PDB file of C-alpha atoms in Angstrom:
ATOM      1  CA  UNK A 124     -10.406 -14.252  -9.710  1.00 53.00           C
ATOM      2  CA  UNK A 125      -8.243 -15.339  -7.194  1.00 58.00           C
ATOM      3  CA  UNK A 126      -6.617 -12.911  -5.125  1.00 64.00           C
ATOM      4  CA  UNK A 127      -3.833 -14.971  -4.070  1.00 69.00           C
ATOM      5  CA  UNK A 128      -1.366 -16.399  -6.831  1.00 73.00           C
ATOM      6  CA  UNK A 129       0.962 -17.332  -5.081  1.00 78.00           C
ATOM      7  CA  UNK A 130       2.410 -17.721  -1.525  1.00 78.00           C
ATOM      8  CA  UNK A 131       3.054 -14.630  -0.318  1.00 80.00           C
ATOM      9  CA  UNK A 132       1.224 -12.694  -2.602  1.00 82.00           C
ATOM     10  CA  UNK A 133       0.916  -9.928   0.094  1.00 87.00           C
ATOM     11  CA  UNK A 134       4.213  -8.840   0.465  1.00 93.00           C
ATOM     12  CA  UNK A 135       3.977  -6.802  -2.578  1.00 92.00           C
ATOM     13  CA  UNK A 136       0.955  -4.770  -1.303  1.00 92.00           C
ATOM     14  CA  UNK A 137       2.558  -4.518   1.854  1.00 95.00           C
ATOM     15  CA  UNK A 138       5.703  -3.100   0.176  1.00 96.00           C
ATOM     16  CA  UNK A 139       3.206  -0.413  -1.738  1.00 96.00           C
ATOM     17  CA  UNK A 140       2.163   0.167   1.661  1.00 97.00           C
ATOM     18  CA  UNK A 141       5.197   0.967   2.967  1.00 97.00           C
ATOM     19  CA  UNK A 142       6.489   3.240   0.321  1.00 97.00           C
ATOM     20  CA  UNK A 143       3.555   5.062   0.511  1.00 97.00           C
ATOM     21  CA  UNK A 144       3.865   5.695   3.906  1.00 98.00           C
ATOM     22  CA  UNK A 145       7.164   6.371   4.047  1.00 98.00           C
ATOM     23  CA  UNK A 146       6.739   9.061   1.237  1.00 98.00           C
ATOM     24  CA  UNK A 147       3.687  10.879   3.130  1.00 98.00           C
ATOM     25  CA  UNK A 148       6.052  10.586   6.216  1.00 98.00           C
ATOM     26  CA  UNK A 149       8.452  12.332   3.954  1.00 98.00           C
ATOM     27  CA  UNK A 150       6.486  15.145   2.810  1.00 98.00           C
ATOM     28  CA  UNK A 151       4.575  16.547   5.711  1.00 97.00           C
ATOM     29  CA  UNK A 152       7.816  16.464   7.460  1.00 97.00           C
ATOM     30  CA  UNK A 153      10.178  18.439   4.915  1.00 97.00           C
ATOM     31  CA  UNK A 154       7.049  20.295   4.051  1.00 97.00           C
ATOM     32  CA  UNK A 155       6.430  21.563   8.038  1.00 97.00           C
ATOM     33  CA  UNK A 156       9.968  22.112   8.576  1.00 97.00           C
ATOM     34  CA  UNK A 157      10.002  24.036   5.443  1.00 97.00           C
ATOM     35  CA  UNK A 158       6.849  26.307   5.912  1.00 97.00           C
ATOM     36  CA  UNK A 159       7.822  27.063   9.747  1.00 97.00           C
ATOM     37  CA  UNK A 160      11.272  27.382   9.676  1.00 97.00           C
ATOM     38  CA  UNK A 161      13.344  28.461  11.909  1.00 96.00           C
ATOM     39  CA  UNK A 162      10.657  28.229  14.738  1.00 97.00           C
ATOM     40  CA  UNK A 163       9.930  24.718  13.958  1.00 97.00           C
ATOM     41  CA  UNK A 164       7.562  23.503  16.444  1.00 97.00           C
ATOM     42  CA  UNK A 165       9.286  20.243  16.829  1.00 97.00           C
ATOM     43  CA  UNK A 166       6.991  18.414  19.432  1.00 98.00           C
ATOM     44  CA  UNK A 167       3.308  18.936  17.629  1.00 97.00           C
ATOM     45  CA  UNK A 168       5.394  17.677  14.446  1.00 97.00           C
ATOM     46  CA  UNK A 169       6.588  14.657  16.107  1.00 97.00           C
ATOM     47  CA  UNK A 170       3.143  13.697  17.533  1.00 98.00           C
ATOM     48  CA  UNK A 171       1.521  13.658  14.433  1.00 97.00           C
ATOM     49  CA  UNK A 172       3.889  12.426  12.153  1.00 97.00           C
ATOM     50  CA  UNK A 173       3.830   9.409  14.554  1.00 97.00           C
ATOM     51  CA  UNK A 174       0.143   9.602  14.613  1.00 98.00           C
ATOM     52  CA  UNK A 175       0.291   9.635  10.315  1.00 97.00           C
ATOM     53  CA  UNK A 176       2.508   6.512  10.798  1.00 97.00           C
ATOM     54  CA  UNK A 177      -0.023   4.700  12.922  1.00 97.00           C
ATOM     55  CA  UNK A 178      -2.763   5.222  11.056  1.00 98.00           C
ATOM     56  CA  UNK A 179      -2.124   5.814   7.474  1.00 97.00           C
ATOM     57  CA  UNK A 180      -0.871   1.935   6.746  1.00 97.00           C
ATOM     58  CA  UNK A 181      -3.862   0.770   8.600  1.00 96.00           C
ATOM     59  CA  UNK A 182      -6.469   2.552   6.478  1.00 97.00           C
ATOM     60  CA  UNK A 183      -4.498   2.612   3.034  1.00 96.00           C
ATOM     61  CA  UNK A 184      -4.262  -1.253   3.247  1.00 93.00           C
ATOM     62  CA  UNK A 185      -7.238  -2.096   0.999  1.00 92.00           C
ATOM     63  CA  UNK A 186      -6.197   0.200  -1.451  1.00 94.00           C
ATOM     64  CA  UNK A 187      -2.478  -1.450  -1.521  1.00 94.00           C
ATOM     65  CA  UNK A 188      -3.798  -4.668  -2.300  1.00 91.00           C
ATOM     66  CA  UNK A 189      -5.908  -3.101  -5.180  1.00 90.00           C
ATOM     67  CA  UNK A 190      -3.015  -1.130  -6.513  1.00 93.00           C
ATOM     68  CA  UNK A 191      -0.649  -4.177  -6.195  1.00 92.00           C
ATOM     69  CA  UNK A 192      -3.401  -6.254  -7.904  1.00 89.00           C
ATOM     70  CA  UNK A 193      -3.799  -3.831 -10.873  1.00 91.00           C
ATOM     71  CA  UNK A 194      -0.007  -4.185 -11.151  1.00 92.00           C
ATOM     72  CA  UNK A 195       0.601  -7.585 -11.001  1.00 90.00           C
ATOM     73  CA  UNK A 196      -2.339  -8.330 -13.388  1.00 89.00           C
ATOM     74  CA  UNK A 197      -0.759  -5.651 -16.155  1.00 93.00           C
ATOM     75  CA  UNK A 198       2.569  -7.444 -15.489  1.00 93.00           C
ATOM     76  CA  UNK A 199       1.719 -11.045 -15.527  1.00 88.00           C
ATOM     77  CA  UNK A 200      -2.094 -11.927 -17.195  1.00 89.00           C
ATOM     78  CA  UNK A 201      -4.534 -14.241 -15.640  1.00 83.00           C
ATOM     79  CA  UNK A 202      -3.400 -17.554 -17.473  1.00 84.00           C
ATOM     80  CA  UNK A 203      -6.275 -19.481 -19.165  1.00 85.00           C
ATOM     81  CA  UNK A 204      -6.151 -21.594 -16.393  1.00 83.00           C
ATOM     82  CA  UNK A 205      -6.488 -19.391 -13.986  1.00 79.00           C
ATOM     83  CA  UNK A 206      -9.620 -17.430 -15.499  1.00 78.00           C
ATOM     84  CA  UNK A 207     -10.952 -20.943 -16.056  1.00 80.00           C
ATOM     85  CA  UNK A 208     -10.678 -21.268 -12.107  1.00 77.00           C
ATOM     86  CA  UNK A 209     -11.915 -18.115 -11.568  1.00 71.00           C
ATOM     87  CA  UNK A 210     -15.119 -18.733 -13.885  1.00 73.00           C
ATOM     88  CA  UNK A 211     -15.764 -22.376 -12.356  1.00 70.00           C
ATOM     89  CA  UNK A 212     -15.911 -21.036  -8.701  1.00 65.00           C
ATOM     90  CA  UNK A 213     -18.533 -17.832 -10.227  1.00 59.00           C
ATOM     91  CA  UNK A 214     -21.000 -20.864 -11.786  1.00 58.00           C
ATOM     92  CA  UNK A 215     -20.521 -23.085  -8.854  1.00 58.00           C
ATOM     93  CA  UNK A 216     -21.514 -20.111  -6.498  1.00 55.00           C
ATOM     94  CA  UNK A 217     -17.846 -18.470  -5.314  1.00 51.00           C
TER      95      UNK A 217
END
C-alpha cells in the first residue's frame, strides 16, 4: 500500500496529532488544578505541562499516521488501482 495518496497526505495525521495533544494538555491541567486546589503549585505544573507538550507529539507521531491511515482507508477504499499498485511493487520486491 502506499502510504501517501495524495500531496499532503500528512497534514491529517499531524492534525490527529495536534488534537491529541492539545486534549492531554487539557486534562492534566484542569485535572492538577482541580485535585490541588487552592494551593495550586503553579510552577511544577507549568514545567511539565511544557515538558508533555515537547514530548508527547514527538513520540505519538507514528501512531497518528496509523490512526489517520485507519481513517482515511474506512472513509475512502483503496481503489482497484491502487491495490493493483500496491500488489505490483510486493511481486516486484517493494
Amino acid at each position: 500500500m502506499r502510504f501517501e495518496r495524495d500531496p499532503g497526505y500528512w497534514l491529517g495525521a499531524m492534525i490527529v496529532n495536534t488534537a491529541v495533544t492539545i486534549g492531554t494538555f487539557l486534562v492534566v491541567l484542569v485535572g492538577a488544578v482541580a485535585l490541588t486546589w487552592p494551593d495550586v503549585p503553579w510552577t511544577p505544573l507549568v514545567v511539565g505541562t511544557m515538558a508533555l507538550n515537547v514530548a508527547l507529539p514527538v513520540l505519538f507521531y507514528p501512531f497518528s499516521k496509523t490512526i489517520f491511515v485507519a481513517f482515511d482507508l474506512s472513509v475512502r477504499p483503496l481503489s482497484d488501482q491502487e491495490a493493483g499498485e500496491a500488489d505490483g511493487r510486493v511481486a516486484a520486491g517493494g
